[in-house]
Tab-separated table of C-alpha atoms in Angstrom:
chain	number	residue	atom	x	y	z
A	4	MET	CA	-42.480	-159.538	48.793
A	5	LYS	CA	-40.688	-158.147	45.763
A	6	THR	CA	-37.051	-157.211	46.177
A	7	THR	CA	-35.990	-153.578	45.986
A	8	LEU	CA	-32.252	-154.290	45.957
A	9	HIS	CA	-29.713	-153.553	43.228
A	10	ARG	CA	-26.796	-156.015	43.009
A	11	ARG	CA	-24.000	-153.492	42.524
A	12	ASN	CA	-25.163	-151.571	45.573
A	13	VAL	CA	-25.320	-154.762	47.688
A	14	VAL	CA	-21.800	-155.793	46.671
A	15	GLU	CA	-20.445	-152.279	47.192
A	16	ILE	CA	-21.782	-152.274	50.774
A	17	LEU	CA	-20.285	-155.722	51.396
A	18	LEU	CA	-16.827	-154.785	50.111
A	19	LYS	CA	-16.489	-151.159	51.266
A	20	ASN	CA	-13.243	-150.622	53.256
A	21	ARG	CA	-12.653	-154.342	52.888
A	22	LYS	CA	-9.215	-154.414	54.541
A	23	ASP	CA	-7.829	-157.946	54.178
A	24	LEU	CA	-11.048	-159.770	53.269
A	25	LEU	CA	-10.377	-162.522	50.685
A	26	VAL	CA	-12.985	-162.650	47.939
A	27	VAL	CA	-13.800	-165.343	45.362
A	28	ALA	CA	-16.417	-164.414	42.763
A	29	GLY	CA	-18.310	-166.821	40.528
A	30	LEU	CA	-18.284	-166.702	36.743
A	31	GLY	CA	-20.345	-163.887	35.273
A	32	SER	CA	-22.162	-161.016	36.910
A	33	THR	CA	-20.678	-161.370	40.409
A	34	ALA	CA	-17.164	-161.172	38.945
A	35	TRP	CA	-18.172	-157.853	37.321
A	36	ASP	CA	-19.847	-156.730	40.585
A	37	ILE	CA	-16.735	-157.169	42.733
A	38	THR	CA	-14.670	-155.381	40.096
A	39	ALA	CA	-17.143	-152.490	39.993
A	40	ALA	CA	-16.640	-152.187	43.769
A	41	GLY	CA	-12.874	-151.846	43.186
A	42	ASP	CA	-10.347	-154.326	41.786
A	43	SER	CA	-7.983	-155.807	44.381
A	44	PRO	CA	-5.230	-158.448	44.479
A	45	PHE	CA	-7.381	-160.124	47.145
A	46	ASN	CA	-10.091	-160.707	44.521
A	47	PHE	CA	-10.176	-163.991	42.653
A	48	PRO	CA	-12.823	-163.542	39.964
A	49	LEU	CA	-13.520	-166.763	38.081
A	50	TRP	CA	-13.756	-166.587	34.296
A	51	GLY	CA	-14.543	-170.314	34.090
A	52	ALA	CA	-15.180	-173.362	36.301
A	53	MET	CA	-18.890	-172.559	36.543
A	54	GLY	CA	-20.394	-174.207	39.624
A	55	ASN	CA	-17.159	-174.302	41.589
A	56	ALA	CA	-16.808	-170.847	43.179
A	57	ALA	CA	-17.869	-172.098	46.620
A	58	MET	CA	-15.236	-174.855	46.471
A	59	PHE	CA	-12.483	-172.362	45.610
A	60	GLY	CA	-13.650	-170.511	48.706
A	61	LEU	CA	-13.610	-173.645	50.840
A	62	GLY	CA	-10.076	-174.568	49.778
A	63	LEU	CA	-8.900	-171.036	50.538
A	64	ALA	CA	-10.724	-170.884	53.886
A	65	LEU	CA	-9.221	-174.186	55.060
A	66	ALA	CA	-5.746	-173.070	53.952
A	67	GLN	CA	-6.054	-169.663	55.662
A	68	PRO	CA	-8.080	-170.259	58.831
A	69	LYS	CA	-7.171	-166.832	60.281
A	70	ARG	CA	-8.463	-164.883	57.288
A	71	ARG	CA	-12.095	-164.255	56.451
A	72	VAL	CA	-13.110	-165.660	53.057
A	73	LEU	CA	-16.186	-164.407	51.194
A	74	VAL	CA	-17.587	-166.212	48.169
A	75	LEU	CA	-19.888	-164.049	46.068
A	76	THR	CA	-21.705	-165.825	43.317
A	77	GLY	CA	-24.940	-165.891	41.352
A	78	ASP	CA	-27.926	-168.205	41.604
A	79	GLY	CA	-27.185	-169.925	38.287
A	80	GLU	CA	-23.567	-170.587	39.278
A	81	MET	CA	-24.526	-171.869	42.730
A	82	LEU	CA	-27.243	-174.129	41.310
A	83	MET	CA	-24.575	-175.868	39.229
A	84	GLY	CA	-22.628	-176.789	42.379
A	85	LEU	CA	-25.241	-177.461	45.056
A	86	GLY	CA	-23.237	-180.475	46.219
A	87	SER	CA	-20.478	-178.113	47.333
A	88	LEU	CA	-22.844	-176.730	49.989
A	89	ALA	CA	-22.987	-180.252	51.445
A	90	THR	CA	-19.190	-180.545	51.291
A	91	ILE	CA	-18.831	-177.190	53.099
A	92	GLY	CA	-21.414	-178.298	55.663
A	93	VAL	CA	-19.223	-181.291	56.498
A	94	GLN	CA	-15.990	-179.239	56.860
A	95	LYS	CA	-17.659	-176.331	58.708
A	96	PRO	CA	-14.921	-173.681	58.291
A	97	ARG	CA	-15.599	-170.858	60.772
A	98	ASN	CA	-14.057	-168.265	58.446
A	99	LEU	CA	-16.175	-168.859	55.325
A	100	ALA	CA	-19.201	-166.895	54.131
A	101	VAL	CA	-21.113	-167.663	50.935
A	102	VAL	CA	-23.356	-164.906	49.569
A	103	VAL	CA	-25.533	-165.672	46.563
A	104	ILE	CA	-26.748	-162.687	44.575
A	105	ASP	CA	-30.028	-164.107	43.299
A	106	ASN	CA	-31.672	-162.330	40.351
A	107	GLU	CA	-33.466	-165.535	39.310
A	108	ARG	CA	-31.867	-165.235	35.876
A	109	TYR	CA	-28.929	-166.442	33.784
A	110	GLY	CA	-27.764	-162.882	33.289
A	111	GLU	CA	-24.951	-163.431	30.789
A	112	THR	CA	-26.859	-165.555	28.287
A	113	GLY	CA	-30.107	-163.687	27.690
A	114	MET	CA	-31.752	-163.441	31.124
A	115	GLN	CA	-33.355	-166.893	31.025
A	116	ARG	CA	-35.111	-167.901	34.253
A	117	THR	CA	-33.173	-170.104	36.709
A	118	HIS	CA	-34.622	-172.670	39.116
A	119	THR	CA	-34.863	-169.996	41.815
A	120	ALA	CA	-37.455	-168.155	39.690
A	121	ALA	CA	-39.588	-171.284	40.058
A	122	GLY	CA	-39.249	-171.287	43.839
A	123	VAL	CA	-36.088	-173.302	44.527
A	124	ASN	CA	-34.621	-171.820	47.714
A	125	ILE	CA	-30.832	-172.149	47.943
A	126	ALA	CA	-30.716	-170.729	51.488
A	127	GLU	CA	-32.873	-173.619	52.671
A	128	VAL	CA	-30.492	-176.017	50.904
A	129	ALA	CA	-27.537	-174.440	52.728
A	130	LYS	CA	-29.393	-174.710	56.034
A	131	ALA	CA	-30.122	-178.388	55.422
A	132	CYS	CA	-26.454	-178.925	54.569
A	133	GLY	CA	-25.333	-177.748	58.011
A	134	PHE	CA	-24.361	-174.085	57.533
A	135	ARG	CA	-24.239	-172.506	61.012
A	136	ALA	CA	-26.463	-169.596	60.003
A	137	THR	CA	-28.427	-168.595	56.911
A	138	ARG	CA	-30.256	-165.423	55.891
A	139	GLN	CA	-32.596	-164.337	53.151
A	140	ILE	CA	-32.516	-160.673	52.267
A	141	ARG	CA	-34.719	-158.639	49.960
A	142	SER	CA	-35.062	-155.164	51.525
A	143	ARG	CA	-32.865	-152.235	52.538
A	144	ALA	CA	-33.766	-152.813	56.178
A	145	GLN	CA	-32.555	-156.428	56.037
A	146	LEU	CA	-29.433	-155.360	54.159
A	147	GLY	CA	-28.179	-153.331	57.138
A	148	SER	CA	-26.802	-156.280	59.072
A	149	LEU	CA	-25.565	-158.321	56.076
A	150	ARG	CA	-22.044	-156.946	56.258
A	151	ALA	CA	-21.506	-157.962	59.895
A	152	PHE	CA	-23.084	-161.353	59.139
A	153	ALA	CA	-20.780	-162.031	56.191
A	154	TRP	CA	-17.649	-160.570	57.797
A	155	SER	CA	-17.696	-161.861	61.331
A	156	GLN	CA	-20.429	-164.333	62.251
A	157	PRO	CA	-18.873	-167.781	62.898
A	158	GLY	CA	-19.150	-169.748	59.676
A	159	PRO	CA	-19.933	-171.341	57.526
A	160	VAL	CA	-22.655	-168.765	56.958
A	161	PHE	CA	-24.860	-168.360	53.905
A	162	ALA	CA	-26.885	-165.384	52.682
A	163	LEU	CA	-29.288	-165.324	49.781
A	164	VAL	CA	-29.778	-161.768	48.541
A	165	LYS	CA	-32.684	-161.343	46.159
A	166	VAL	CA	-31.929	-158.559	43.668
A	167	ILE	CA	-33.697	-156.903	40.764
A	168	ALA	CA	-32.988	-158.587	37.420
A	169	GLU	CA	-31.227	-155.847	35.481
A	170	LYS	CA	-28.672	-155.609	32.709
A	171	LEU	CA	-25.720	-153.511	33.840
A	172	PRO	CA	-22.576	-152.158	32.157
A	173	LEU	CA	-19.748	-154.708	32.198
A	174	VAL	CA	-16.882	-153.901	34.571
A	175	LEU	CA	-14.288	-156.513	33.701
A	176	PRO	CA	-11.456	-157.747	35.940
A	177	PRO	CA	-8.126	-158.855	34.410
A	178	ARG	CA	-8.667	-161.901	32.173
A	179	ASP	CA	-5.261	-163.570	32.502
A	180	GLY	CA	-5.741	-166.511	34.892
A	181	GLY	CA	-2.038	-166.835	35.667
A	182	LEU	CA	-1.903	-163.148	36.597
A	183	LEU	CA	-4.967	-163.376	38.856
A	184	LYS	CA	-3.496	-166.393	40.644
A	185	SER	CA	-0.005	-164.960	41.079
A	186	ARG	CA	-1.063	-161.512	42.247
A	187	PHE	CA	-3.410	-163.080	44.796
A	188	ARG	CA	-0.694	-165.390	46.187
A	189	ARG	CA	1.898	-162.617	46.320
A	190	ALA	CA	-0.451	-160.281	48.143
A	191	LEU	CA	-1.427	-163.013	50.600
A	192	LEU	CA	1.801	-164.965	51.080
A	193	GLY	CA	4.512	-162.410	50.290
A	194	GLU	CA	7.874	-163.773	49.112
A	195	ARG	CA	6.840	-167.303	50.023
A	196	ALA	CA	4.475	-167.246	47.047
A	197	ASP	CA	7.424	-167.437	44.670
A	198	LEU	CA	9.448	-169.969	46.651
A	199	ASP	CA	6.857	-172.638	47.474
B	10	MET	CA	1.131	-218.350	44.850
B	11	LYS	CA	2.592	-214.950	44.055
B	12	ARG	CA	2.587	-212.649	47.055
B	13	ILE	CA	0.729	-209.416	46.348
B	14	ASP	CA	2.505	-206.271	47.513
B	15	ASP	CA	-0.191	-204.343	49.347
B	16	SER	CA	2.020	-201.723	51.001
B	17	TRP	CA	1.751	-199.258	48.097
B	18	PRO	CA	-0.976	-197.104	49.715
B	19	ASP	CA	1.293	-196.643	52.759
B	20	GLN	CA	4.128	-195.710	50.413
B	21	ILE	CA	1.919	-193.133	48.639
B	22	TYR	CA	0.988	-191.660	52.014
B	23	LYS	CA	4.646	-191.267	52.976
B	24	THR	CA	5.448	-189.771	49.574
B	25	LEU	CA	2.642	-187.215	49.935
B	26	LYS	CA	3.858	-186.271	53.409
B	27	ASP	CA	7.417	-185.857	52.123
B	28	ALA	CA	6.114	-183.666	49.282
B	29	GLY	CA	4.503	-181.304	51.789
B	30	VAL	CA	0.920	-182.216	50.906
B	31	ARG	CA	-1.345	-181.110	53.753
B	32	GLN	CA	-4.743	-181.599	52.225
B	33	VAL	CA	-6.243	-184.603	50.444
B	34	ALA	CA	-9.611	-184.429	48.727
B	35	TYR	CA	-11.383	-187.559	47.621
B	36	VAL	CA	-14.402	-189.306	46.289
B	37	PRO	CA	-13.912	-192.777	47.771
B	38	ASP	CA	-12.698	-195.671	45.714
B	39	GLY	CA	-11.957	-199.207	46.846
B	40	GLY	CA	-8.405	-198.914	45.561
B	41	HIS	CA	-7.817	-195.792	47.675
B	42	LYS	CA	-9.446	-197.209	50.840
B	43	ARG	CA	-6.218	-197.657	52.814
B	44	LEU	CA	-4.732	-194.309	51.735
B	45	ILE	CA	-7.924	-192.462	52.703
B	46	GLU	CA	-7.858	-194.115	56.133
B	47	LEU	CA	-4.236	-193.057	56.655
B	48	CYS	CA	-5.045	-189.459	55.691
B	49	LEU	CA	-8.136	-189.336	57.918
B	50	ALA	CA	-6.095	-190.602	60.882
B	51	ASP	CA	-3.409	-187.919	60.394
B	52	LYS	CA	-4.108	-184.816	62.502
B	53	GLU	CA	-1.725	-182.750	60.379
B	54	MET	CA	-3.521	-183.621	57.172
B	55	ARG	CA	-6.979	-182.414	56.209
B	56	ALA	CA	-8.971	-185.104	54.389
B	57	VAL	CA	-11.966	-183.615	52.571
B	58	VAL	CA	-14.705	-185.880	51.279
B	59	LEU	CA	-16.359	-184.496	48.137
B	60	SER	CA	-19.812	-185.001	46.682
B	61	THR	CA	-18.378	-185.090	43.156
B	62	GLU	CA	-14.849	-185.047	41.777
B	63	GLU	CA	-14.861	-181.612	40.141
B	64	GLU	CA	-15.351	-180.063	43.578
B	65	GLY	CA	-11.851	-181.305	44.297
B	66	ILE	CA	-10.406	-179.186	41.490
B	67	GLY	CA	-11.902	-176.026	43.010
B	68	LEU	CA	-10.801	-177.055	46.499
B	69	THR	CA	-7.249	-177.782	45.343
B	70	CYS	CA	-6.943	-174.480	43.466
B	71	GLY	CA	-8.382	-172.557	46.420
B	72	ALA	CA	-5.917	-174.250	48.758
B	73	TRP	CA	-3.028	-173.298	46.451
B	74	LEU	CA	-4.201	-169.682	46.458
B	75	GLY	CA	-3.912	-169.943	50.240
B	76	GLY	CA	-0.448	-171.542	50.164
B	77	VAL	CA	-1.358	-175.179	50.817
B	78	ARG	CA	-0.410	-178.202	48.693
B	79	SER	CA	-3.153	-180.756	48.014
B	80	ALA	CA	-3.692	-184.056	46.290
B	81	LEU	CA	-6.902	-185.283	44.704
B	82	LEU	CA	-7.919	-188.961	44.838
B	83	MET	CA	-10.525	-190.492	42.588
B	84	GLN	CA	-11.487	-193.407	40.400
B	85	SER	CA	-11.154	-193.118	36.617
B	86	SER	CA	-14.925	-192.612	36.236
B	87	GLY	CA	-14.529	-189.347	38.173
B	88	VAL	CA	-12.133	-187.927	35.584
B	89	GLY	CA	-15.073	-187.316	33.275
B	90	ASN	CA	-16.660	-185.091	35.918
B	91	CYS	CA	-13.587	-182.842	36.036
B	92	ILE	CA	-13.079	-181.955	32.385
B	93	ASN	CA	-14.370	-178.371	32.241
B	94	ASN	CA	-12.618	-177.475	35.505
B	95	LEU	CA	-9.309	-178.730	34.126
B	96	GLY	CA	-9.534	-175.824	31.685
B	97	THR	CA	-9.312	-173.410	34.608
B	98	VAL	CA	-6.320	-175.298	36.015
B	99	SER	CA	-4.571	-174.946	32.665
B	100	GLU	CA	-5.372	-171.266	32.129
B	101	CYS	CA	-4.233	-170.305	35.647
B	102	ARG	CA	-1.310	-172.762	35.765
B	103	PHE	CA	-2.396	-174.196	39.089
B	104	PRO	CA	-0.340	-177.174	40.255
B	105	LEU	CA	-2.583	-180.244	40.412
B	106	LEU	CA	-1.737	-183.747	41.616
B	107	MET	CA	-4.380	-186.366	40.821
B	108	LEU	CA	-4.042	-189.986	41.933
B	109	ILE	CA	-6.447	-192.057	39.901
B	110	THR	CA	-7.295	-195.707	40.447
B	111	MET	CA	-8.250	-197.260	37.146
B	112	ARG	CA	-11.380	-199.169	36.241
B	113	GLY	CA	-12.384	-200.508	32.860
B	114	GLN	CA	-9.011	-202.082	32.174
B	115	LYS	CA	-7.710	-205.653	32.406
B	116	GLY	CA	-10.373	-208.057	33.642
B	117	GLU	CA	-13.115	-205.483	34.274
B	118	ILE	CA	-16.441	-207.128	35.083
B	119	ASN	CA	-18.656	-204.034	34.855
B	120	PRO	CA	-19.073	-203.095	31.179
B	121	TRP	CA	-20.325	-199.598	32.117
B	122	GLN	CA	-16.871	-198.789	33.515
B	123	VAL	CA	-15.060	-199.609	30.298
B	124	PRO	CA	-15.753	-196.535	28.096
B	125	MET	CA	-14.576	-193.949	30.665
B	126	GLY	CA	-11.708	-196.123	31.865
B	127	GLN	CA	-10.392	-196.628	28.352
B	128	ALA	CA	-10.801	-192.924	27.500
B	129	THR	CA	-9.198	-191.615	30.713
B	130	PRO	CA	-5.603	-191.010	29.475
B	131	ALA	CA	-6.778	-189.390	26.226
B	132	VAL	CA	-9.295	-187.158	27.997
B	133	LEU	CA	-6.736	-185.974	30.533
B	134	GLU	CA	-4.121	-185.313	27.877
B	135	ALA	CA	-6.643	-183.415	25.757
B	136	MET	CA	-7.091	-181.033	28.723
B	137	GLY	CA	-3.346	-180.509	29.171
B	138	VAL	CA	-2.790	-182.892	32.066
B	139	VAL	CA	0.508	-184.810	32.101
B	140	VAL	CA	-0.241	-188.520	32.531
B	141	HIS	CA	2.058	-190.910	34.408
B	142	GLU	CA	1.032	-194.568	34.406
B	143	ALA	CA	1.987	-196.935	37.233
B	144	ASN	CA	1.576	-200.508	36.155
B	145	SER	CA	3.084	-202.412	39.084
B	146	ALA	CA	2.937	-201.999	42.856
B	147	GLY	CA	6.628	-201.136	43.034
B	148	ASP	CA	6.200	-198.373	40.420
B	149	ILE	CA	3.546	-196.444	42.284
B	150	ALA	CA	5.411	-194.528	45.010
B	151	PRO	CA	8.313	-193.442	42.747
B	152	THR	CA	5.763	-192.345	40.139
B	153	VAL	CA	3.786	-190.330	42.709
B	154	ASP	CA	7.033	-188.773	43.919
B	155	ALA	CA	7.975	-187.723	40.383
B	156	ALA	CA	4.439	-186.458	39.727
B	157	ALA	CA	4.473	-184.349	42.909
B	158	ARG	CA	7.789	-182.774	41.889
B	159	LEU	CA	6.462	-181.974	38.422
B	160	ALA	CA	3.173	-180.616	39.789
B	161	PHE	CA	4.519	-178.374	42.555
B	162	GLY	CA	7.970	-177.681	41.118
B	163	SER	CA	6.814	-176.836	37.607
B	164	TYR	CA	3.201	-175.764	38.224
B	165	GLN	CA	1.750	-178.566	36.118
B	166	ALA	CA	-1.405	-180.647	36.257
B	167	VAL	CA	-0.272	-184.241	36.642
B	168	ALA	CA	-2.290	-187.451	36.939
B	169	VAL	CA	-0.933	-190.777	38.160
B	170	LEU	CA	-3.011	-193.634	36.770
B	171	ILE	CA	-2.791	-196.671	39.040
B	172	SER	CA	-3.425	-199.700	36.872
B	173	GLN	CA	-6.280	-202.067	37.570
B	174	ALA	CA	-3.677	-204.835	37.346
B	175	VAL	CA	-2.277	-203.536	40.656
B	176	ILE	CA	-5.558	-202.938	42.438
B	177	GLY	CA	-6.846	-206.342	41.448
B	178	ILE	CA	-10.133	-207.554	40.052
B	179	LYS	CA	-12.867	-208.117	42.581
B	180	SER	CA	-16.134	-209.912	41.964
B	181	PHE	CA	-19.268	-208.073	43.071
B	182	GLN	CA	-19.510	-210.468	46.034
B	183	GLU	CA	-15.940	-209.699	47.133
B	184	GLN	CA	-16.508	-205.961	46.731
B	185	SER	CA	-19.603	-205.942	48.906
B	186	ALA	CA	-17.773	-207.874	51.634
B	187	ARG	CA	-15.050	-205.222	51.960
């Protein structure tokens, strides 16, 4: 079944009225997607460290067990760090969700096909690594329950959302890494951020 | 026969506790065996086993975003796996405390360990990491203490290289018996 989903629409639904949800986005398109949905101090969009978005999310989830942490990343980024799914499966944080926006392409470098275009299924990898629940989504009907799944189902949970491969206008978050780090910590930790 | 001081892993553990470190990520190494066991046994410390060392950079940065201090344990061969991620540490000025047991130094018996071991300080420094070397057992805890202060007090990436002269040279037979 071919997907009918557009990535920006999927991410907008996931992040609408997000309250205190903590979001890490992988290098490239997902960082633009979360920014298109509305920049926030509780966003940590990665401009580097390709392959490590899920581990940033794990570190944050273990440090903040009472807050929900959502990692949004692309198939190419996730493929570079498949081992991190195994590491998350061992730690089993209940407050972590990983959502891979899978367009089967390296979108920033000329839309070359990724492994998922050849049938590699990252949701099955996550399942084998011990994620408590996994989903594969490619239609509007399936999209309906994604938000509740990502926001509140006991984690670690993993969703693979197949989306149309499309080139979209860039919506860039701040580029200064020190700024992104400090604004996130201040928003989350308050004054303690500057004293620790 | 000279008595070998083997209490340095216990001293590192105490130093990490005193520095407020609550999370330790590691890819196992023989030299870190005792320290890893101490961290795993500590209910107040989260010990996270990694599948590859660069995962530990992401984990450590994520933990800092969430207000938790971490340390990252690895062997010198793992430093090579971290290089690109150290760029993110530098750009964001994340504090990073790496405790690295050295291979490929004095008396190494595996030639494949030598190139990365010999390149480790230069590679780290090229990526902006401050390198502290600990060349005797008595040096290690004070060096880790100073490194932790520099890392968390001044938001620096700091690596403590624990010399192979301290860890000792094991034959393959001795290693497999451990």
